[in-house]
Tab-separated table of C-alpha atoms and ligand atoms in Angstrom:
chain	number	residue	atom	x	y	z
A	193	UNK	CA	78.138	99.283	78.553
A	194	UNK	CA	77.836	100.726	82.082
A	195	UNK	CA	80.665	100.877	84.531
A	196	UNK	CA	79.613	97.601	86.218
A	197	UNK	CA	79.395	95.665	83.006
A	198	UNK	CA	82.683	97.280	81.787
A	199	UNK	CA	84.471	96.103	84.962
A	200	UNK	CA	83.118	92.586	84.764
A	201	UNK	CA	84.064	92.301	81.148
A	202	UNK	CA	87.591	93.565	81.856
A	203	UNK	CA	88.004	90.918	84.601
A	204	UNK	CA	86.752	88.216	82.205
A	205	UNK	CA	89.320	89.268	79.596
A	206	UNK	CA	92.016	89.478	82.124
A	207	UNK	CA	91.364	85.910	83.225
A	208	UNK	CA	91.396	84.785	79.650
A	209	UNK	CA	94.856	86.434	79.182
A	210	UNK	CA	96.184	84.262	82.049
A	211	UNK	CA	96.101	86.627	84.971
A	212	UNK	CA	95.269	84.821	88.318
A	213	UNK	CA	93.307	87.807	89.759
A	214	UNK	CA	92.072	91.151	88.473
A	215	UNK	CA	90.771	93.957	90.665
A	216	UNK	CA	89.835	97.637	90.132
A	217	UNK	CA	90.610	100.652	92.333
A	218	UNK	CA	89.704	104.327	91.785
A	219	UNK	CA	92.795	106.589	91.942
A	220	UNK	CA	93.115	108.720	95.044
A	221	UNK	CA	95.989	109.768	97.245
A	222	UNK	CA	97.886	107.031	98.874
A	223	UNK	CA	96.751	106.580	102.530
A	224	UNK	CA	100.252	105.466	103.408
A	225	UNK	CA	102.060	108.586	102.051
A	226	UNK	CA	103.470	109.553	105.415
A	227	UNK	CA	105.017	106.061	105.893
A	228	UNK	CA	106.697	106.431	102.454
A	229	UNK	CA	108.118	109.855	103.522
A	230	UNK	CA	109.361	108.526	106.830
A	231	UNK	CA	110.880	105.424	105.064
A	232	UNK	CA	112.775	107.619	102.501
A	233	UNK	CA	114.002	110.026	105.272
A	234	UNK	CA	115.346	107.241	107.330
A	235	UNK	CA	117.584	106.266	104.271
A	236	UNK	CA	116.044	102.778	103.945
A	237	UNK	CA	116.022	103.051	100.137
A	238	UNK	CA	119.882	103.051	100.061
A	239	UNK	CA	121.090	103.876	96.607
A	240	UNK	CA	117.652	103.392	94.932
A	241	UNK	CA	117.470	107.128	94.482
A	242	UNK	CA	114.742	106.807	91.823
A	243	UNK	CA	112.380	106.091	94.836
A	244	UNK	CA	113.078	109.665	96.113
A	245	UNK	CA	112.459	111.108	92.639
A	246	UNK	CA	109.222	109.200	92.241
A	247	UNK	CA	107.825	109.908	95.709
A	248	UNK	CA	105.205	112.529	94.597
A	249	UNK	CA	103.718	110.064	92.121
A	250	UNK	CA	103.778	107.220	94.570
A	251	UNK	CA	102.051	109.368	97.145
A	252	UNK	CA	99.291	110.352	94.669
A	253	UNK	CA	99.058	108.076	91.648
A	254	UNK	CA	96.786	110.653	89.966
A	255	UNK	CA	100.057	112.537	89.132
A	256	UNK	CA	101.308	109.637	87.052
A	257	UNK	CA	98.641	110.081	84.315
A	258	UNK	CA	96.470	113.078	85.111
A	259	UNK	CA	93.498	111.950	82.975
A	260	UNK	CA	93.387	108.532	84.662
A	261	UNK	CA	90.645	107.752	87.160
A	262	UNK	CA	91.143	104.053	87.800
A	263	UNK	CA	93.723	101.376	88.181
A	264	UNK	CA	93.093	97.815	86.834
A	265	UNK	CA	95.327	95.688	89.004
A	266	UNK	CA	96.475	92.129	88.207
A	267	UNK	CA	98.236	89.267	90.025
A	268	UNK	CA	100.261	86.551	88.254
A	269	UNK	CA	101.267	83.552	90.251
A	270	UNK	CA	105.010	82.688	89.755
A	271	UNK	CA	105.415	80.041	92.483
A	272	UNK	CA	107.369	76.943	91.159
A	273	UNK	CA	107.462	74.638	94.215
A	274	UNK	CA	110.355	74.510	96.636
A	275	UNK	CA	113.687	74.064	94.922
A	276	UNK	CA	117.034	73.475	96.614
A	277	UNK	CA	120.398	74.177	95.135
A	278	UNK	CA	123.639	75.322	96.712
A	279	UNK	CA	123.425	78.740	95.078
A	280	UNK	CA	119.897	79.939	95.530
A	281	UNK	CA	117.953	82.147	93.268
A	282	UNK	CA	114.622	83.857	94.227
A	283	UNK	CA	111.756	82.115	92.450
A	284	UNK	CA	110.515	85.302	90.740
A	285	UNK	CA	113.660	85.127	88.584
A	286	UNK	CA	113.451	81.503	87.455
A	287	UNK	CA	111.689	82.193	84.159
A	288	UNK	CA	111.997	84.777	81.404
A	289	UNK	CA	112.200	88.342	82.570
A	290	UNK	CA	108.684	89.139	83.921
A	291	UNK	CA	108.846	92.745	82.868
A	292	UNK	CA	108.696	91.542	79.296
A	293	UNK	CA	106.303	88.680	79.723
A	294	UNK	CA	103.782	90.553	81.875
A	295	UNK	CA	104.452	93.890	80.148
A	296	UNK	CA	103.205	92.374	76.861
A	297	UNK	CA	100.259	90.672	78.629
A	298	UNK	CA	99.293	93.976	80.255
A	299	UNK	CA	99.431	95.636	76.895
A	300	UNK	CA	96.936	93.086	75.661
A	301	UNK	CA	94.720	93.797	78.667
A	302	UNK	CA	95.003	97.580	77.888
A	303	UNK	CA	93.906	96.841	74.330
A	304	UNK	CA	90.996	94.911	75.732
A	305	UNK	CA	89.996	97.940	77.922
A	306	UNK	CA	90.123	100.162	74.854
A	307	UNK	CA	87.982	97.640	73.068
A	308	UNK	CA	85.356	97.601	75.782
A	309	UNK	CA	85.410	101.403	76.434
A	310	UNK	CA	86.285	102.770	72.971
A	311	UNK	CA	87.403	106.381	73.926
A	312	UNK	CA	89.548	105.149	76.857
A	313	UNK	CA	93.207	105.925	77.320
A	314	UNK	CA	95.434	103.453	79.057
A	315	UNK	CA	99.071	103.025	80.400
A	316	UNK	CA	100.449	99.712	81.567
A	317	UNK	CA	103.026	99.235	84.270
A	318	UNK	CA	104.848	96.378	85.874
A	319	UNK	CA	107.443	97.160	88.513
A	320	UNK	CA	109.383	99.736	86.601
A	321	UNK	CA	107.051	102.726	86.891
A	322	UNK	CA	106.462	105.203	89.689
A	323	UNK	CA	103.329	103.223	90.802
A	324	UNK	CA	102.501	102.218	94.373
A	325	UNK	CA	101.681	98.691	93.246
A	326	UNK	CA	101.077	96.941	96.442
A	327	UNK	CA	98.923	99.638	97.869
A	328	UNK	CA	96.795	99.719	94.697
A	329	UNK	CA	96.482	95.946	94.811
A	330	UNK	CA	95.162	96.164	98.417
A	331	UNK	CA	92.616	98.920	97.413
A	332	UNK	CA	91.545	96.727	94.428
A	333	UNK	CA	90.658	94.008	96.897
A	334	UNK	CA	93.366	91.536	95.854
A	335	UNK	CA	94.822	90.962	99.295
A	336	UNK	CA	96.477	92.636	102.314
A	337	UNK	CA	99.981	94.047	102.858
A	338	UNK	CA	101.711	91.599	105.282
A	339	UNK	CA	104.248	92.323	107.910
A	340	UNK	CA	106.878	91.331	105.402
A	341	UNK	CA	105.484	94.174	103.230
A	342	UNK	CA	104.329	91.687	100.535
A	343	UNK	CA	100.857	91.892	99.066
A	344	UNK	CA	99.318	88.538	100.178
A	345	UNK	CA	96.330	87.080	98.347
A	346	UNK	CA	94.163	84.976	100.604
A	347	UNK	CA	93.700	82.490	97.732
A	348	UNK	CA	97.242	82.190	96.228
A	349	UNK	CA	99.704	83.772	98.728
A	350	UNK	CA	102.368	86.242	97.882
A	351	UNK	CA	104.504	84.673	95.123
A	352	UNK	CA	102.765	86.904	92.665
A	353	UNK	CA	103.765	89.697	90.256
A	354	UNK	CA	101.565	92.817	90.378
A	355	UNK	CA	100.657	94.618	87.184
A	356	UNK	CA	98.709	97.827	86.731
A	357	UNK	CA	96.827	99.466	83.875
A	358	UNK	CA	95.880	103.129	84.633
A	359	UNK	CA	92.921	104.256	82.611
A	360	UNK	CA	90.125	106.980	82.303
A	361	UNK	CA	87.548	104.307	81.372
A	362	UNK	CA	84.430	104.576	83.460
A	363	UNK	CA	84.782	101.574	85.896
A	364	UNK	CA	83.183	100.392	89.052
A	365	UNK	CA	85.723	99.687	91.801
A	366	UNK	CA	86.120	96.662	94.035
A	367	UNK	CA	86.002	96.927	97.837
A	368	UNK	CA	89.433	97.297	99.281
A	369	UNK	CA	90.827	94.307	101.256
A	370	UNK	CA	90.556	95.704	104.756
A	371	UNK	CA	91.282	92.673	106.848
A	372	UNK	CA	94.806	92.102	108.225
A	373	UNK	CA	95.248	88.276	108.199
A	374	UNK	CA	98.734	88.338	109.686
A	375	UNK	CA	97.245	88.254	113.188
A	376	UNK	CA	99.773	87.587	115.836
A	377	UNK	CA	102.153	85.752	113.385
A	378	UNK	CA	105.668	87.180	113.100
A	379	UNK	CA	107.431	84.228	111.296
A	380	UNK	CA	108.751	86.502	108.520
A	381	UNK	CA	110.194	88.927	110.921
A	382	UNK	CA	112.008	86.373	112.923
A	383	UNK	CA	113.270	84.282	109.901
A	384	UNK	CA	114.860	87.056	108.009
A	385	UNK	CA	118.574	86.181	107.830
A	386	UNK	CA	119.764	89.778	108.047
A	387	UNK	CA	117.226	91.179	110.447
A	388	UNK	CA	116.190	93.650	107.680
A	389	UNK	CA	112.846	94.381	109.203
A	390	UNK	CA	113.119	97.285	111.679
A	391	UNK	CA	109.430	96.809	112.549
A	392	UNK	CA	106.449	95.098	111.132
A	393	UNK	CA	105.668	96.466	107.580
A	394	UNK	CA	109.129	98.438	107.548
A	395	UNK	CA	112.026	97.071	105.655
A	396	UNK	CA	115.488	98.567	105.723
A	397	UNK	CA	116.284	97.706	102.090
A	398	UNK	CA	119.956	98.258	102.664
A	399	UNK	CA	120.040	95.090	104.857
A	400	UNK	CA	117.784	93.049	102.462
A	401	UNK	CA	119.627	90.302	100.501
A	402	UNK	CA	117.334	91.134	97.463
A	403	UNK	CA	118.720	94.653	97.479
A	404	UNK	CA	122.246	93.582	98.011
A	405	UNK	CA	122.388	90.995	95.296
A	406	UNK	CA	120.275	92.849	92.711
A	407	UNK	CA	120.250	96.641	93.272
A	408	UNK	CA	123.528	97.266	95.104
A	409	UNK	CA	126.340	98.304	92.755
A	410	UNK	CA	130.079	97.873	93.436
A	411	UNK	CA	131.915	95.551	95.858
A	412	UNK	CA	130.277	94.140	99.064
A	413	UNK	CA	131.673	95.104	102.417
A	414	UNK	CA	132.788	92.141	104.317
A	415	UNK	CA	129.565	92.040	106.567
A	416	UNK	CA	127.381	92.390	103.464
A	417	UNK	CA	129.350	89.564	101.681
A	418	UNK	CA	128.729	87.299	104.742
A	419	UNK	CA	125.033	88.281	105.095
A	420	UNK	CA	123.972	87.086	101.629
A	421	UNK	CA	124.716	83.493	102.604
A	422	UNK	CA	123.989	81.086	99.743
A	423	UNK	CA	121.660	83.531	97.958
A	424	UNK	CA	123.048	84.227	94.510
A	425	UNK	CA	120.225	86.506	93.342
A	426	UNK	CA	117.228	87.832	95.465
A	427	UNK	CA	115.873	86.100	98.529
A	428	UNK	CA	112.626	84.231	99.323
A	429	UNK	CA	112.982	83.522	103.082
A	430	UNK	CA	110.297	85.958	104.357
A	431	UNK	CA	107.852	84.447	101.812
A	432	UNK	CA	108.881	80.831	102.287
A	433	UNK	CA	108.012	80.891	105.977
A	434	UNK	CA	104.738	82.665	105.492
A	435	UNK	CA	101.798	80.305	106.492
A	436	UNK	CA	99.695	81.715	103.693
A	437	UNK	CA	102.275	80.487	101.167
A	438	UNK	CA	102.828	77.237	102.961
A	439	UNK	CA	99.058	76.518	102.695
A	440	UNK	CA	97.941	78.126	99.541
A	441	UNK	CA	100.856	78.631	97.132
A	442	UNK	CA	100.484	76.237	94.159
A	443	UNK	CA	102.904	75.838	91.297
A	444	UNK	CA	102.064	77.979	88.258
A	445	UNK	CA	101.195	76.289	85.005
A	446	UNK	CA	101.703	79.454	82.994
A	447	UNK	CA	103.790	78.381	80.011
A	448	UNK	CA	105.360	81.898	79.672
A	449	UNK	CA	106.642	81.634	83.221
A	450	UNK	CA	108.186	78.136	82.922
A	451	UNK	CA	111.368	77.794	84.933
A	452	UNK	CA	114.767	77.878	83.107
A	453	UNK	CA	117.202	75.295	84.718
A	454	UNK	CA	120.216	77.526	84.097
A	455	UNK	CA	118.673	80.116	86.412
A	456	UNK	CA	116.813	77.998	88.953
A	457	UNK	CA	119.842	75.780	89.675
A	458	UNK	CA	122.811	77.877	88.407
A	459	UNK	CA	126.295	76.567	87.788
A	460	UNK	CA	128.452	78.628	90.073
A	461	UNK	CA	131.949	77.853	88.596
A	462	UNK	CA	130.455	78.403	85.087
A	463	UNK	CA	129.051	81.833	86.113
A	464	UNK	CA	132.469	82.870	87.639
A	465	UNK	CA	134.182	81.910	84.405
A	466	UNK	CA	131.978	83.841	82.068
A	467	UNK	CA	133.333	87.045	80.451
A	468	UNK	CA	130.994	90.006	79.734
A	469	UNK	CA	130.056	88.971	76.216
A	470	UNK	CA	129.418	85.251	77.208
A	471	UNK	CA	127.346	86.518	80.119
A	472	UNK	CA	125.098	88.567	77.889
A	473	UNK	CA	124.689	85.748	75.369
A	474	UNK	CA	123.583	83.362	78.187
A	475	UNK	CA	121.756	85.647	80.596
A	476	UNK	CA	120.974	88.784	78.615
A	477	UNK	CA	117.338	88.170	78.504
A	478	UNK	CA	116.889	87.030	82.150
A	479	UNK	CA	116.587	88.976	85.407
A	480	UNK	CA	120.412	88.457	85.954
A	481	UNK	CA	120.964	91.260	83.386
A	482	UNK	CA	120.116	93.823	86.073
A	483	UNK	CA	123.186	93.340	88.282
A	484	UNK	CA	125.048	92.344	85.028
A	485	UNK	CA	128.216	90.276	84.576
A	486	UNK	CA	130.139	92.186	87.283
A	487	UNK	CA	127.385	92.068	89.901
A	488	UNK	CA	126.634	88.366	89.289
A	489	UNK	CA	130.372	87.491	89.586
A	490	UNK	CA	130.456	89.455	92.847
A	491	UNK	CA	127.412	87.541	94.114
A	492	UNK	CA	128.780	84.208	92.938
A	493	UNK	CA	132.138	84.899	94.705
A	494	UNK	CA	130.281	85.694	97.911
A	495	UNK	CA	128.132	82.540	97.790
A	496	UNK	CA	131.205	80.400	97.088
A	497	UNK	CA	133.160	82.077	99.952
A	498	UNK	CA	130.225	81.530	102.326
A	499	UNK	CA	129.966	77.997	101.274
A	500	UNK	CA	133.489	76.757	101.658
A	501	UNK	CA	135.264	79.605	103.467
A	502	UNK	CA	137.484	80.640	100.495
B	738	B12	C1	111.972	99.100	95.644
B	738	B12	C2	111.380	97.639	95.475
B	738	B12	C3	112.143	96.756	96.210
B	738	B12	C4	113.127	96.990	97.206
B	738	B12	C5	112.448	97.445	98.553
B	738	B12	C6	111.353	96.503	99.009
B	738	B12	C7	110.352	97.172	99.970
B	738	B12	N1	109.844	96.352	100.829
B	738	B12	O1	110.131	98.330	99.841
B	738	B12	C8	113.926	95.607	97.289
B	738	B12	C9	115.053	95.581	96.265
B	738	B12	C10	114.506	95.284	98.722
B	738	B12	C11	112.911	94.737	96.873
B	738	B12	C12	112.815	93.281	97.206
B	738	B12	C13	111.741	92.400	96.733
B	738	B12	N2	110.837	92.734	95.844
B	738	B12	CO1	110.488	94.504	95.120
B	738	B12	N3	109.856	96.148	94.569
B	738	B12	C14	110.284	97.352	94.740
B	738	B12	C15	109.327	98.367	93.962
B	738	B12	C16	109.996	98.833	92.789
B	738	B12	C17	108.938	99.566	94.868
B	738	B12	C18	108.452	99.267	96.280
B	738	B12	C19	108.415	100.467	97.121
B	738	B12	O2	107.810	101.509	96.778
B	738	B12	N4	109.021	100.439	98.276
B	738	B12	C20	108.996	101.633	99.164
B	738	B12	C21	108.271	101.157	100.515
B	738	B12	C22	108.086	102.241	101.499
B	738	B12	O3	107.044	100.769	100.095
B	738	B12	P1	106.243	99.512	100.649
B	738	B12	O4	107.078	98.631	101.414
B	738	B12	O5	105.570	98.956	99.368
B	738	B12	O6	105.271	100.248	101.669
B	738	B12	C23	104.112	100.897	101.252
B	738	B12	C24	102.920	100.123	102.001
B	738	B12	O7	103.353	98.911	102.468
B	738	B12	C25	102.417	101.123	102.989
B	738	B12	N5	102.668	100.829	104.320
B	738	B12	C26	103.641	101.283	105.089
B	738	B12	N6	103.489	100.991	106.374
B	738	B12	C27	102.386	100.330	106.485
B	738	B12	C28	101.701	99.744	107.552
B	738	B12	C29	100.577	98.997	107.328
B	738	B12	C30	99.836	98.441	108.550
B	738	B12	C31	100.054	98.871	105.999
B	738	B12	C32	98.880	98.006	105.773
B	738	B12	C33	100.791	99.416	104.918
B	738	B12	C34	101.877	100.147	105.190
B	738	B12	O8	102.998	102.350	102.684
B	738	B12	C35	104.120	102.317	101.907
B	738	B12	C36	104.058	103.411	100.974
B	738	B12	O9	103.171	103.268	99.862
B	738	B12	C37	108.128	97.451	93.689
B	738	B12	C38	107.327	97.784	92.404
B	738	B12	C39	106.463	99.030	92.478
B	738	B12	N7	106.536	99.844	91.441
B	738	B12	O10	105.809	99.297	93.548
B	738	B12	C40	108.629	96.057	93.690
B	738	B12	C41	107.832	94.912	94.323
B	738	B12	C42	107.251	95.418	95.576
B	738	B12	N8	108.810	93.852	94.584
B	738	B12	C43	108.405	92.707	94.345
B	738	B12	C44	109.086	91.541	94.618
B	738	B12	C45	108.566	90.235	94.028
B	738	B12	C46	110.280	91.512	95.380
B	738	B12	C47	110.918	90.323	96.046
B	738	B12	C48	110.046	89.247	96.604
B	738	B12	C49	111.979	89.836	95.027
B	738	B12	C50	112.908	88.770	95.718
B	738	B12	N9	112.345	87.528	95.961
B	738	B12	O11	114.108	88.921	95.883
B	738	B12	C51	111.692	91.077	97.239
B	738	B12	C52	110.816	91.007	98.533
B	738	B12	C53	111.465	91.768	99.819
B	738	B12	C54	110.344	92.338	100.657
B	738	B12	N10	110.049	91.670	101.733
B	738	B12	O12	109.773	93.405	100.337
B	738	B12	C55	106.883	92.696	93.951
B	738	B12	C56	105.923	92.364	95.071
B	738	B12	C57	104.823	91.538	94.596
B	738	B12	C58	103.883	91.366	95.793
B	738	B12	N11	103.067	90.292	95.734
B	738	B12	O13	103.926	92.010	96.825
B	738	B12	C59	106.770	94.214	93.440
B	738	B12	C60	105.389	94.832	93.547
B	738	B12	C61	107.081	94.176	91.953
B	738	B12	C62	105.984	93.577	91.008
B	738	B12	N12	105.408	94.376	90.074
B	738	B12	O14	105.603	92.416	91.106
B	738	B12	N13	111.899	95.290	96.107
B	739	SF4	S1	113.924	89.057	101.092
B	739	SF4	FE1	115.239	87.978	102.532
B	739	SF4	S2	116.706	89.493	103.303
B	739	SF4	FE2	115.013	90.579	102.285
B	739	SF4	S3	113.535	91.072	104.023
B	739	SF4	FE3	112.919	89.032	103.094
B	739	SF4	S4	113.939	87.473	104.362
B	739	SF4	FE4	114.961	89.410	104.748
B	740	SF4	S1	104.857	85.391	107.907
B	740	SF4	FE1	103.116	85.781	109.297
B	740	SF4	S2	103.471	87.976	109.827
B	740	SF4	FE2	104.731	87.544	108.019
B	740	SF4	S3	103.392	88.157	106.313
B	740	SF4	FE3	103.128	85.911	106.640
B	740	SF4	S4	101.275	85.848	107.901
B	740	SF4	FE4	102.140	87.966	108.017
């Protein structure tokens, strides 16, 4: 098959696997490499030192897999509708760990690429690799990067996981999504409870509740503890207020991303009472495993203190 037919067939197979959108970008150096350098130099990555180590690959994804020439980029909608509970959990975490669910789906897409282009080599990534995922998704035509730094699809909003398969298959790229559909809106910047945006498109991760509750190790300082409010794990505020989500986000019907009640509406006293072994038995296969038992107890204690002043 020729590159145009290969690309069309890969998109068809991606849709059949359950991805909500599939686009293709040729690999080239990241046009926002200078912004990444400035962001790292400013210390905004906090303790996420892996972002410094991976910078060369993020600035030029051709360094990740030297033989690769293209990225097949996918979106998977994880929106579940608006839930309310006293201790809030970001929606991306409500189901089974997406690294596992989408990792195996991307491996099936990679197998489809090798089936369509038999000599092709492939490598699949979701979140964990040194891949500039949002930038590749924008260049693959899937959406624009909003002022809240999220990749926003004009069709389904930003409650999406991004996945990437790098390959040397001969593919025809999509046009990049050049429009900036934020316009004069700044709802996300104004709504952020911790003022974590130092400017549009620039997040000081050290102030972000998602970083504090998931990536931060050790005890909170008193201001950090107060700043997480009632967020037990992650934060959705800068997405909840985005008009593109208000208008276009629709609950997913993906069975592999079905919400688990013990995560979506967690039992705070129960969580505080779990020892390490019981925590692993209950939450070991969920996103809560990243901060672990100690991190989740710290988060739960902060939410309880912020709720009733204890
Ligand atoms: C580190 C990280 C975090 C950090 C830092 C977030 C950040 N904004 O950088 C923390 C822990 C805070 C975090 C939080 C969240 N994350 Co996160 N995170 C990542 C990770 C691993 C790397 C991101 C990164 O490189 N950051 C460094 C900064 C400098 O990069 P950047 O903000 O993307 O900026 C680039 C471009 O925006 C561009 N740029 C810079 N300036 C400008 C200016 C203009 C005009 C333009 C157009 C572009 C541009 O250049 C930069 C360099 O390439 C990616 C996965 C991956 N491998 O990419 C997931 C990822 C970005 N996270 C994701 C998610 C879901 C979240 C949360 C929503 C989870 C939650 N609900 O709690 C929040 C959202 C917070 C937010 N507003 O970003 C998804 C986002 C999906 C999407 N549709 O965009 C990703 C892609 C994981 C995935 N595979 O699905 N995350
Ligand atoms: S996830 Fe929450 S704390 Fe982080 S930037 Fe968005 S609104 Fe602010
Ligand atoms: S809330 Fe407004 S400014 Fe922020 S990302 Fe959405 S459209 Fe852009």
